[in-house]
CSV table of C-alpha atoms in Angstrom, one decimal:
chain,number,residue,atom,x,y,z
A,1,MET,CA,-32.6,7.6,4.4
A,2,SER,CA,-31.0,4.2,3.0
A,3,ILE,CA,-28.5,2.3,4.6
A,4,GLY,CA,-24.8,2.5,3.0
A,5,LYS,CA,-22.5,-0.7,2.4
A,6,LEU,CA,-19.5,-2.1,3.3
A,7,TYR,CA,-16.1,-2.4,0.9
A,8,GLY,CA,-13.5,-4.9,2.0
A,9,ILE,CA,-10.4,-3.8,-0.1
A,10,GLY,CA,-7.0,-5.5,-0.4
A,11,VAL,CA,-4.6,-2.7,-1.1
A,12,GLY,CA,-1.9,-5.1,-1.6
A,13,PRO,CA,1.7,-5.8,0.1
A,14,GLY,CA,2.9,-2.1,0.1
A,15,ASP,CA,3.7,-0.9,-3.1
A,16,PRO,CA,1.2,1.7,-4.2
A,17,GLU,CA,1.3,1.1,-7.7
A,18,LEU,CA,0.2,-2.7,-6.6
A,19,LEU,CA,-3.6,-1.4,-6.0
A,20,THR,CA,-6.0,-2.3,-8.6
A,21,LEU,CA,-7.8,0.1,-10.5
A,22,LYS,CA,-11.1,-0.7,-8.9
A,23,ALA,CA,-9.6,-0.3,-5.3
A,24,ALA,CA,-8.5,3.2,-6.7
A,25,LYS,CA,-11.6,4.0,-7.7
A,26,ILE,CA,-13.7,3.3,-4.9
A,27,ILE,CA,-11.3,4.3,-2.5
A,28,GLY,CA,-11.5,7.5,-4.5
A,29,LYS,CA,-14.8,8.2,-4.0
A,30,THR,CA,-16.4,6.8,-0.7
A,31,ASP,CA,-17.7,8.6,2.3
A,32,ILE,CA,-15.9,6.7,5.1
A,33,ILE,CA,-12.2,5.3,4.8
A,34,PHE,CA,-11.3,2.8,7.8
A,35,ALA,CA,-7.7,1.8,8.1
A,36,PRO,CA,-7.2,-0.3,11.1
A,37,LYS,CA,-3.7,0.3,12.7
A,38,SER,CA,-1.7,-2.0,15.2
A,39,ARG,CA,-0.6,0.7,17.2
A,40,ASP,CA,-1.4,4.1,18.9
A,41,GLY,CA,0.8,6.6,17.6
A,42,LYS,CA,2.1,4.5,14.6
A,43,PRO,CA,0.4,5.1,11.3
A,44,SER,CA,-1.7,2.8,9.5
A,45,VAL,CA,0.0,0.7,6.9
A,46,ALA,CA,-2.5,0.4,4.2
A,47,LEU,CA,-3.5,4.1,5.0
A,48,SER,CA,0.0,4.8,3.6
A,49,ILE,CA,-0.7,2.5,0.8
A,50,VAL,CA,-4.1,4.8,-0.3
A,51,GLN,CA,-2.5,8.0,0.6
A,52,GLU,CA,-1.8,9.1,-2.9
A,53,VAL,CA,-5.3,8.5,-3.9
A,54,LEU,CA,-7.0,10.1,-0.8
A,55,ASP,CA,-4.6,13.3,-1.3
A,56,GLU,CA,-6.1,13.4,-4.7
A,57,ARG,CA,-9.6,13.7,-3.9
A,58,THR,CA,-11.1,17.2,-3.6
A,59,ASP,CA,-14.5,16.3,-2.0
A,60,GLU,CA,-15.1,15.4,1.4
A,61,PHE,CA,-14.6,12.1,3.5
A,62,GLU,CA,-13.4,10.9,6.8
A,63,VAL,CA,-10.8,8.8,7.6
A,64,LEU,CA,-11.5,6.6,10.8
A,65,GLU,CA,-8.2,4.6,12.2
A,66,PRO,CA,-9.6,2.1,14.9
A,67,LEU,CA,-6.9,0.2,17.0
A,68,PHE,CA,-6.4,-3.6,16.0
A,69,PRO,CA,-3.4,-4.8,18.1
A,70,MET,CA,-1.3,-7.7,17.6
A,71,ILE,CA,-1.7,-9.3,20.8
A,72,GLU,CA,-2.7,-12.7,21.7
A,73,ASP,CA,-5.3,-12.3,24.5
A,74,LYS,CA,-8.5,-13.3,23.1
A,75,ASN,CA,-11.0,-11.6,25.1
A,76,GLU,CA,-8.9,-8.2,24.6
A,77,LEU,CA,-8.7,-8.6,20.8
A,78,ASP,CA,-12.9,-9.5,20.7
A,79,LYS,CA,-13.3,-6.0,22.4
A,80,HIS,CA,-11.4,-4.2,19.9
A,81,TRP,CA,-13.1,-5.8,16.8
A,82,ASN,CA,-16.4,-5.2,18.2
A,83,GLU,CA,-16.0,-1.6,18.9
A,84,ALA,CA,-14.4,-1.3,15.3
A,85,ALA,CA,-17.2,-3.2,13.7
A,86,ASN,CA,-20.0,-1.1,16.0
A,87,LEU,CA,-18.0,1.9,14.5
A,88,LEU,CA,-18.6,1.0,11.3
A,89,LEU,CA,-22.0,-0.3,11.6
A,90,GLU,CA,-22.8,3.4,13.1
A,91,LYS,CA,-21.5,5.1,10.0
A,92,ILE,CA,-23.3,2.8,7.5
A,93,LYS,CA,-26.5,2.5,8.9
A,94,GLU,CA,-26.5,6.5,9.4
A,95,GLY,CA,-26.1,6.0,5.3
A,96,SER,CA,-22.7,6.2,4.8
A,97,ASP,CA,-20.8,3.9,2.4
A,98,ALA,CA,-17.6,2.5,3.9
A,99,VAL,CA,-14.5,1.3,3.1
A,100,PHE,CA,-12.3,-1.2,5.3
A,101,ILE,CA,-8.8,-1.3,3.5
A,102,THR,CA,-6.5,-3.9,4.7
A,103,LEU,CA,-3.1,-5.3,3.6
A,104,GLY,CA,-2.7,-8.0,1.1
A,105,ASP,CA,-6.2,-9.2,0.0
A,106,PRO,CA,-9.2,-9.3,2.2
A,107,THR,CA,-9.9,-13.2,2.6
A,108,VAL,CA,-6.3,-14.3,3.2
A,109,PHE,CA,-5.3,-14.0,7.0
A,110,SER,CA,-7.0,-10.6,7.1
A,111,THR,CA,-8.1,-8.1,9.9
A,112,PHE,CA,-11.3,-7.8,7.7
A,113,SER,CA,-12.6,-10.7,8.6
A,114,TYR,CA,-13.1,-9.9,12.2
A,115,VAL,CA,-15.3,-7.2,11.4
A,116,ALA,CA,-17.0,-8.8,8.3
A,117,GLU,CA,-18.9,-11.3,9.8
A,118,LYS,CA,-20.2,-9.1,12.5
A,119,VAL,CA,-21.6,-6.1,9.9
A,120,GLU,CA,-22.6,-9.2,7.4
A,121,SER,CA,-24.7,-10.2,10.4
A,122,GLU,CA,-26.7,-7.3,10.4
A,123,GLY,CA,-27.6,-7.5,7.0
A,124,ILE,CA,-25.3,-5.0,5.8
A,125,GLU,CA,-23.9,-5.2,1.9
A,126,LEU,CA,-21.0,-6.4,2.0
A,127,VAL,CA,-18.4,-6.1,-1.2
A,128,ILE,CA,-14.9,-7.5,-1.2
A,129,VAL,CA,-12.6,-6.3,-3.8
A,130,PRO,CA,-9.1,-9.2,-4.1
A,131,GLY,CA,-6.2,-7.4,-3.6
A,132,ILE,CA,-2.6,-8.5,-4.5
A,133,THR,CA,-1.3,-10.9,-1.8
A,134,SER,CA,2.3,-11.1,0.1
A,135,PHE,CA,3.4,-14.2,-1.4
A,136,THR,CA,2.7,-13.5,-5.2
A,137,ALA,CA,4.5,-10.2,-4.6
A,138,CYS,CA,7.5,-11.8,-2.8
A,139,ALA,CA,7.9,-14.4,-5.3
A,140,ALA,CA,7.7,-11.5,-8.2
A,141,ALA,CA,10.4,-9.6,-6.1
A,142,ALA,CA,12.5,-12.6,-6.0
A,143,ASN,CA,11.7,-13.3,-9.5
A,144,ILE,CA,10.9,-17.1,-8.9
A,145,GLN,CA,7.7,-19.3,-10.0
A,146,LEU,CA,5.4,-20.2,-7.0
A,147,THR,CA,3.9,-23.2,-8.5
A,148,ALA,CA,3.8,-24.6,-12.3
A,149,GLN,CA,2.0,-27.6,-13.8
A,150,ASN,CA,0.6,-30.2,-11.3
A,151,ASP,CA,2.7,-28.5,-7.9
A,152,ILE,CA,0.8,-28.4,-4.8
A,153,MET,CA,1.4,-25.5,-2.8
A,154,ALA,CA,0.9,-24.9,1.0
A,155,ILE,CA,0.4,-21.3,2.7
A,156,VAL,CA,1.3,-21.5,5.9
A,157,PRO,CA,0.6,-18.6,8.3
A,158,GLN,CA,2.1,-20.7,11.9
A,159,VAL,CA,4.1,-23.4,11.9
A,160,ASP,CA,3.3,-26.3,14.0
A,161,GLU,CA,3.1,-30.0,13.8
A,162,ARG,CA,0.9,-30.3,10.9
A,163,LEU,CA,3.7,-28.9,8.3
A,164,SER,CA,5.9,-32.0,8.8
A,165,LYS,CA,2.5,-34.1,8.1
A,166,ILE,CA,1.9,-32.2,4.6
A,167,LEU,CA,5.3,-31.6,3.9
A,168,PRO,CA,6.4,-35.0,1.8
A,169,TYR,CA,3.1,-34.4,-0.5
A,170,VAL,CA,3.3,-30.6,-1.3
A,171,ASP,CA,5.9,-28.7,-4.1
A,172,THR,CA,6.0,-25.1,-2.3
A,173,VAL,CA,5.5,-23.7,1.0
A,174,VAL,CA,4.8,-20.1,1.6
A,175,ALA,CA,5.5,-19.6,5.3
A,176,MET,CA,4.2,-16.6,6.4
A,177,LYS,CA,5.6,-13.9,9.0
A,178,THR,CA,8.2,-16.6,9.5
A,179,SER,CA,10.2,-14.7,12.4
A,180,ARG,CA,7.7,-15.8,14.7
A,181,HIS,CA,8.3,-19.1,14.0
A,182,LEU,CA,11.7,-20.0,11.9
A,183,ASP,CA,13.4,-22.7,14.8
A,184,ILE,CA,10.4,-25.2,13.9
A,185,LEU,CA,10.2,-24.2,10.1
A,186,GLU,CA,14.0,-24.4,9.7
A,187,ASP,CA,14.3,-27.9,11.3
A,188,CYS,CA,11.1,-29.2,9.4
A,189,ILE,CA,12.6,-28.1,6.2
A,190,LYS,CA,15.7,-29.6,7.0
A,191,ASN,CA,14.2,-32.8,7.4
A,192,ASP,CA,12.9,-33.2,3.9
A,193,PRO,CA,15.4,-35.4,2.0
A,194,ARG,CA,14.4,-33.8,-1.5
A,195,GLU,CA,16.7,-31.2,-3.0
A,196,LYS,CA,15.1,-27.8,-2.3
A,197,SER,CA,15.6,-24.0,-2.5
A,198,VAL,CA,14.7,-21.4,-0.1
A,199,ILE,CA,14.3,-17.5,-0.4
A,200,SER,CA,12.9,-15.0,2.4
A,201,VAL,CA,11.7,-11.7,1.2
A,202,GLN,CA,11.5,-8.9,4.2
A,203,ASN,CA,9.3,-6.0,3.6
A,204,CYS,CA,8.1,-6.8,-0.1
A,205,THR,CA,7.5,-4.2,-2.3
A,206,MET,CA,8.3,-1.7,0.3
A,207,GLU,CA,11.2,0.8,0.8
A,208,ASN,CA,13.5,-1.4,2.7
A,209,GLU,CA,12.3,-4.5,0.5
A,210,CYS,CA,15.0,-6.9,1.1
A,211,VAL,CA,15.2,-10.5,-0.8
A,212,VAL,CA,17.9,-13.3,0.2
A,213,ASP,CA,18.9,-17.2,-0.5
A,214,GLY,CA,17.8,-19.1,3.1
A,215,PHE,CA,16.1,-17.8,6.1
A,216,VAL,CA,16.8,-14.8,7.7
A,217,TYR,CA,17.3,-14.6,11.6
A,218,ASN,CA,16.1,-11.3,12.5
A,219,LYS,CA,12.7,-10.2,14.0
A,220,GLN,CA,11.0,-8.3,11.0
A,221,TYR,CA,7.2,-8.5,10.8
A,222,PHE,CA,6.8,-8.9,7.5
A,223,SER,CA,8.9,-11.8,6.5
A,224,THR,CA,7.9,-14.7,4.2
A,225,SER,CA,9.9,-17.5,2.7
A,226,ILE,CA,9.1,-19.5,0.3
A,227,ILE,CA,10.7,-23.2,0.1
A,228,LYS,CA,10.5,-25.2,-3.1
A,229,PHE,CA,11.0,-28.7,-3.6
A,230,ASN,CA,12.7,-30.3,-6.4
A,231,LYS,CA,10.5,-33.2,-8.2
A,232,LYS,CA,13.4,-35.5,-8.9
B,1,MET,CA,21.4,-0.1,-29.5
B,2,SER,CA,20.8,-1.7,-26.0
B,3,ILE,CA,19.0,-5.0,-25.3
B,4,GLY,CA,15.3,-4.6,-23.9
B,5,LYS,CA,13.5,-6.0,-20.9
B,6,LEU,CA,10.6,-8.3,-20.4
B,7,TYR,CA,8.2,-7.5,-18.0
B,8,GLY,CA,5.7,-10.9,-16.6
B,9,ILE,CA,2.5,-8.9,-15.7
B,10,GLY,CA,-0.5,-10.4,-14.1
B,11,VAL,CA,-4.0,-9.1,-15.4
B,12,GLY,CA,-5.9,-11.0,-13.0
B,13,PRO,CA,-8.8,-12.7,-13.3
B,14,GLY,CA,-11.0,-11.4,-15.7
B,15,ASP,CA,-12.5,-7.7,-14.9
B,16,PRO,CA,-10.5,-5.4,-16.9
B,17,GLU,CA,-10.7,-3.1,-13.4
B,18,LEU,CA,-8.8,-5.8,-11.4
B,19,LEU,CA,-5.4,-4.7,-13.4
B,20,THR,CA,-3.1,-3.2,-11.0
B,21,LEU,CA,-1.8,0.6,-11.3
B,22,LYS,CA,1.4,-0.5,-12.2
B,23,ALA,CA,0.3,-3.5,-15.0
B,24,ALA,CA,-2.2,-0.7,-16.7
B,25,LYS,CA,0.9,1.9,-16.5
B,26,ILE,CA,3.5,-0.7,-18.0
B,27,ILE,CA,1.2,-1.9,-20.6
B,28,GLY,CA,0.5,1.3,-21.5
B,29,LYS,CA,3.8,2.2,-22.4
B,30,THR,CA,5.8,-1.1,-23.9
B,31,ASP,CA,6.9,-1.5,-27.5
B,32,ILE,CA,5.7,-5.3,-27.7
B,33,ILE,CA,2.6,-6.9,-25.6
B,34,PHE,CA,3.0,-10.6,-25.8
B,35,ALA,CA,-0.7,-12.2,-25.4
B,36,PRO,CA,-0.8,-15.7,-25.7
B,37,LYS,CA,-4.2,-17.9,-26.8
B,38,SER,CA,-4.7,-21.3,-26.6
B,39,ARG,CA,-6.1,-21.6,-30.2
B,40,ASP,CA,-5.7,-20.0,-33.4
B,41,GLY,CA,-9.2,-18.2,-34.3
B,42,LYS,CA,-9.7,-17.6,-30.7
B,43,PRO,CA,-9.1,-13.8,-29.3
B,44,SER,CA,-6.8,-14.1,-25.9
B,45,VAL,CA,-8.5,-13.4,-22.9
B,46,ALA,CA,-5.4,-11.9,-20.9
B,47,LEU,CA,-5.5,-9.6,-24.3
B,48,SER,CA,-9.0,-8.6,-23.8
B,49,ILE,CA,-8.4,-7.5,-20.0
B,50,VAL,CA,-6.0,-5.2,-21.2
B,51,GLN,CA,-7.9,-3.7,-24.7
B,52,GLU,CA,-9.1,-0.8,-23.0
B,53,VAL,CA,-5.3,0.1,-21.9
B,54,LEU,CA,-4.6,-0.5,-25.1
B,55,ASP,CA,-7.3,1.5,-27.0
B,56,GLU,CA,-6.2,4.6,-25.2
B,57,ARG,CA,-2.6,4.4,-26.2
B,58,THR,CA,-1.6,7.4,-29.3
B,59,ASP,CA,1.8,5.9,-29.6
B,60,GLU,CA,2.8,2.6,-31.7
B,61,PHE,CA,3.3,-0.9,-29.9
B,62,GLU,CA,3.2,-4.3,-31.7
B,63,VAL,CA,0.9,-6.9,-30.3
B,64,LEU,CA,1.5,-10.7,-30.9
B,65,GLU,CA,-0.1,-13.6,-29.8
B,66,PRO,CA,1.7,-16.8,-29.6
B,67,LEU,CA,-0.3,-20.0,-29.5
B,68,PHE,CA,-0.2,-21.8,-26.1
B,69,PRO,CA,-2.3,-24.6,-27.0
B,70,MET,CA,-3.8,-26.5,-24.0
B,71,ILE,CA,-2.0,-29.9,-25.1
B,72,GLU,CA,-0.7,-32.6,-23.2
B,73,ASP,CA,1.7,-33.6,-25.3
B,74,LYS,CA,5.2,-32.4,-23.8
B,75,ASN,CA,7.0,-32.3,-26.9
B,76,GLU,CA,4.0,-30.6,-28.8
B,77,LEU,CA,4.1,-28.0,-25.9
B,78,ASP,CA,7.7,-27.9,-26.2
B,79,LYS,CA,8.2,-26.5,-29.5
B,80,HIS,CA,5.4,-23.9,-28.9
B,81,TRP,CA,7.1,-22.7,-25.8
B,82,ASN,CA,10.3,-22.1,-27.8
B,83,GLU,CA,9.0,-20.7,-30.9
B,84,ALA,CA,7.3,-18.1,-28.7
B,85,ALA,CA,10.5,-17.6,-26.6
B,86,ASN,CA,12.7,-17.1,-29.7
B,87,LEU,CA,9.8,-14.3,-31.1
B,88,LEU,CA,10.2,-12.4,-27.8
B,89,LEU,CA,13.9,-12.5,-27.6
B,90,GLU,CA,14.6,-11.5,-30.9
B,91,LYS,CA,12.2,-8.3,-30.5
B,92,ILE,CA,13.9,-8.1,-27.1
B,93,LYS,CA,17.7,-8.4,-28.7
B,94,GLU,CA,16.5,-5.4,-31.4
B,95,GLY,CA,16.2,-3.5,-28.4
B,96,SER,CA,12.3,-3.3,-27.9
B,97,ASP,CA,10.9,-3.7,-23.9
B,98,ALA,CA,8.3,-6.2,-24.2
B,99,VAL,CA,5.2,-7.1,-22.0
B,100,PHE,CA,4.5,-11.0,-21.3
B,101,ILE,CA,0.4,-10.7,-20.1
B,102,THR,CA,-0.9,-13.7,-18.1
B,103,LEU,CA,-4.2,-14.4,-16.6
B,104,GLY,CA,-4.1,-14.4,-12.6
B,105,ASP,CA,-0.4,-14.0,-11.5
B,106,PRO,CA,2.9,-14.6,-13.4
B,107,THR,CA,4.1,-16.9,-10.4
B,108,VAL,CA,1.0,-19.5,-9.7
B,109,PHE,CA,0.6,-22.1,-12.7
B,110,SER,CA,1.2,-19.5,-15.4
B,111,THR,CA,2.2,-19.6,-19.0
B,112,PHE,CA,4.6,-17.2,-18.4
B,113,SER,CA,7.3,-19.4,-16.5
B,114,TYR,CA,8.1,-21.5,-20.1
B,115,VAL,CA,9.2,-18.6,-21.5
B,116,ALA,CA,10.8,-17.0,-18.0
B,117,GLU,CA,13.2,-19.6,-17.7
B,118,LYS,CA,14.6,-19.2,-21.5
B,119,VAL,CA,14.4,-15.9,-21.5
B,120,GLU,CA,16.3,-15.2,-18.6
B,121,SER,CA,19.0,-18.0,-19.4
B,122,GLU,CA,19.9,-15.8,-22.1
B,123,GLY,CA,20.5,-12.6,-20.0
B,124,ILE,CA,17.7,-10.5,-20.5
B,125,GLU,CA,16.4,-8.6,-17.6
B,126,LEU,CA,13.2,-9.9,-16.3
B,127,VAL,CA,10.7,-7.8,-14.2
B,128,ILE,CA,7.5,-9.9,-12.5
B,129,VAL,CA,4.6,-7.6,-11.7
B,130,PRO,CA,2.0,-9.9,-9.6
B,131,GLY,CA,-1.9,-10.1,-10.2
B,132,ILE,CA,-4.7,-11.1,-8.7
B,133,THR,CA,-4.8,-14.6,-8.5
B,134,SER,CA,-8.0,-16.4,-9.6
B,135,PHE,CA,-8.8,-18.1,-6.1
B,136,THR,CA,-8.5,-14.8,-4.1
B,137,ALA,CA,-10.8,-13.3,-6.6
B,138,CYS,CA,-13.2,-16.3,-6.2
B,139,ALA,CA,-13.5,-16.0,-2.4
B,140,ALA,CA,-14.1,-12.4,-3.0
B,141,ALA,CA,-17.0,-13.3,-5.2
B,142,ALA,CA,-18.5,-15.9,-3.0
B,143,ASN,CA,-17.8,-13.6,-0.3
B,144,ILE,CA,-16.2,-15.8,2.1
B,145,GLN,CA,-12.6,-15.4,3.7
B,146,LEU,CA,-10.2,-18.3,2.5
B,147,THR,CA,-8.1,-18.4,5.5
B,148,ALA,CA,-7.8,-16.7,9.1
B,149,GLN,CA,-5.6,-17.1,12.4
B,150,ASN,CA,-3.3,-20.4,11.7
B,151,ASP,CA,-5.1,-21.8,9.0
B,152,ILE,CA,-3.0,-23.6,6.7
B,153,MET,CA,-4.3,-23.5,2.7
B,154,ALA,CA,-3.7,-25.8,0.0
B,155,ILE,CA,-3.5,-24.7,-3.6
B,156,VAL,CA,-4.2,-27.8,-5.7
B,157,PRO,CA,-4.0,-27.7,-9.7
B,158,GLN,CA,-5.3,-31.1,-10.2
B,159,VAL,CA,-6.4,-33.7,-7.6
B,160,ASP,CA,-4.0,-37.3,-7.2
B,161,GLU,CA,-3.7,-39.3,-4.3
B,162,ARG,CA,-1.4,-36.6,-2.5
B,163,LEU,CA,-5.0,-34.8,-1.4
B,164,SER,CA,-6.1,-37.3,0.9
B,165,LYS,CA,-2.4,-37.4,2.4
B,166,ILE,CA,-2.6,-33.8,3.0
B,167,LEU,CA,-6.5,-33.3,3.7
B,168,PRO,CA,-6.8,-33.8,7.5
B,169,TYR,CA,-4.4,-31.3,8.3
B,170,VAL,CA,-5.4,-28.1,6.0
B,171,ASP,CA,-8.2,-25.9,6.7
B,172,THR,CA,-8.8,-24.8,3.2
B,173,VAL,CA,-8.5,-26.3,0.4
B,174,VAL,CA,-8.7,-24.5,-3.4
B,175,ALA,CA,-9.1,-26.9,-6.4
B,176,MET,CA,-8.4,-25.2,-9.4
B,177,LYS,CA,-9.8,-26.1,-13.0
B,178,THR,CA,-12.1,-28.7,-10.9
B,179,SER,CA,-13.9,-29.8,-14.3
B,180,ARG,CA,-11.0,-31.8,-15.1
B,181,HIS,CA,-10.7,-33.6,-11.6
B,182,LEU,CA,-14.4,-33.7,-10.1
B,183,ASP,CA,-14.9,-37.1,-9.4
B,184,ILE,CA,-11.9,-37.7,-7.6
B,185,LEU,CA,-11.9,-34.5,-5.8
B,186,GLU,CA,-15.4,-34.9,-4.8
B,187,ASP,CA,-14.6,-38.4,-3.2
B,188,CYS,CA,-11.5,-37.5,-1.3
B,189,ILE,CA,-13.5,-34.2,0.4
B,190,LYS,CA,-16.8,-36.6,1.0
B,191,ASN,CA,-14.4,-39.1,2.9
B,192,ASP,CA,-13.0,-36.5,5.7
B,193,PRO,CA,-15.0,-36.5,8.6
B,194,ARG,CA,-15.1,-32.8,9.7
B,195,GLU,CA,-17.8,-30.7,9.0
B,196,LYS,CA,-17.1,-28.9,5.8
B,197,SER,CA,-18.2,-25.8,3.1
B,198,VAL,CA,-17.8,-26.3,-0.4
B,199,ILE,CA,-18.3,-23.2,-2.7
B,200,SER,CA,-17.7,-23.5,-6.6
B,201,VAL,CA,-16.7,-20.1,-8.7
B,202,GLN,CA,-17.1,-20.2,-12.6
B,203,ASN,CA,-15.8,-17.8,-14.8
B,204,CYS,CA,-15.2,-15.3,-11.8
B,205,THR,CA,-15.2,-12.0,-12.6
B,206,MET,CA,-16.0,-12.3,-16.1
B,207,GLU,CA,-19.4,-11.5,-17.7
B,208,ASN,CA,-20.6,-14.9,-17.2
B,209,GLU,CA,-19.9,-15.4,-13.7
B,210,CYS,CA,-21.4,-18.2,-11.4
B,211,VAL,CA,-21.1,-18.7,-7.6
B,212,VAL,CA,-22.7,-21.8,-6.6
B,213,ASP,CA,-22.7,-24.2,-2.9
B,214,GLY,CA,-21.3,-27.7,-3.8
B,215,PHE,CA,-19.6,-28.8,-6.8
B,216,VAL,CA,-20.5,-28.2,-10.4
B,217,TYR,CA,-21.0,-30.8,-13.0
B,218,ASN,CA,-20.4,-29.0,-16.3
B,219,LYS,CA,-17.3,-28.8,-18.1
B,220,GLN,CA,-16.3,-25.4,-17.7
B,221,TYR,CA,-12.8,-24.4,-17.8
B,222,PHE,CA,-12.4,-21.6,-15.5
B,223,SER,CA,-13.8,-23.7,-12.5
B,224,THR,CA,-12.5,-23.2,-8.5
B,225,SER,CA,-13.8,-25.0,-5.8
B,226,ILE,CA,-12.9,-23.6,-2.1
B,227,ILE,CA,-13.7,-26.3,0.6
B,228,LYS,CA,-13.6,-24.9,4.3
B,229,PHE,CA,-13.2,-27.4,7.0
B,230,ASN,CA,-14.3,-26.6,10.3
B,231,LYS,CA,-12.0,-26.5,13.4
B,232,LYS,CA,-14.2,-28.0,15.8
């Protein structure tokens, strides 16, 4: 019996139509669907995005939903990642191909990175299928350009003192999950003397999508702000 | 007769399977397909990506291929962009919906930005559909992660003195179209004291895709280098 392989598939920001043809094809025929969820009792967002593809399947497949809690405790996290990776490894070694679905793209701040390393270190073949990243979807929703010509863009997941160092030299900043660090972000942006525009997008391409000028002061998890500086 | 609207659609990096379901659906039913090409006599790369979707259509549609030359002369470029935008406007005002297809994503260094502004200033409805960006597809092809946890990533289309200013504070640099500025890029990276890894991808997801460790010294247009710095 041969060993299976692992697909790391980005399912995009939320709208099921933003799946790629390749993602839909692979998700439509692979034995094991691995869909991380952040909380027991709460369905996986990634899984809801591919539900329609799964509903159309007439063959047999298995959906596994390991718990990837959003916690800070490194040891506790490691425990969860190891459990998830071991479960995946077991299935793959039994000969099944598996898909690990992840919001956005599997190479950009993705839960996939945590298990990919371990699975790959065991010699399992890994195939990554890129997905629509949240920040390009946010720009599309806001009807703005992220970058043109020789613009430099910085993608910042957690604002710290480094942002003020790079800010004078970049044209576009994408601040992700802004609700976690809005105070320091806003200060930092305010102190830049250039003309700027700020647009924030919450729950991009999801049912409750919201696009506003400026920053947003609620605690929505899926919050992204795009800051663009004028060149002159 | 009502006025049409304009879809700006990202068709991804090259592999037709990296179209989104949404892109394929809209391209499969819109009256006018606008596919910029860089040279007379040379087919549009974006058009080749959607050719299969168009081949399956049984209804009538029109494909227009305006010339968007890759030149530096700003006036000459403006002339081409204006011509393209006017042609689009004419069709849309006649009542047709139109799709402008663009490699990668329409909001990231895209030719779409040049006509979007003009079309929008005429009050035409604009719908942007995000696409797979070249850099996430490159990371997928190279089987590496771009970012994890609190990494800051800089996307740099044309290396200038600003890169050395931001470099100490970022964890990942994506250098696009590296063949145009490889000398200065390589110097800049070499001078950073941190441990680093460099991977270059050419013609990502296309027939002649090539992934190599380090930089590549040929003049391929579709060249991207991903530089990752170790944290410790």
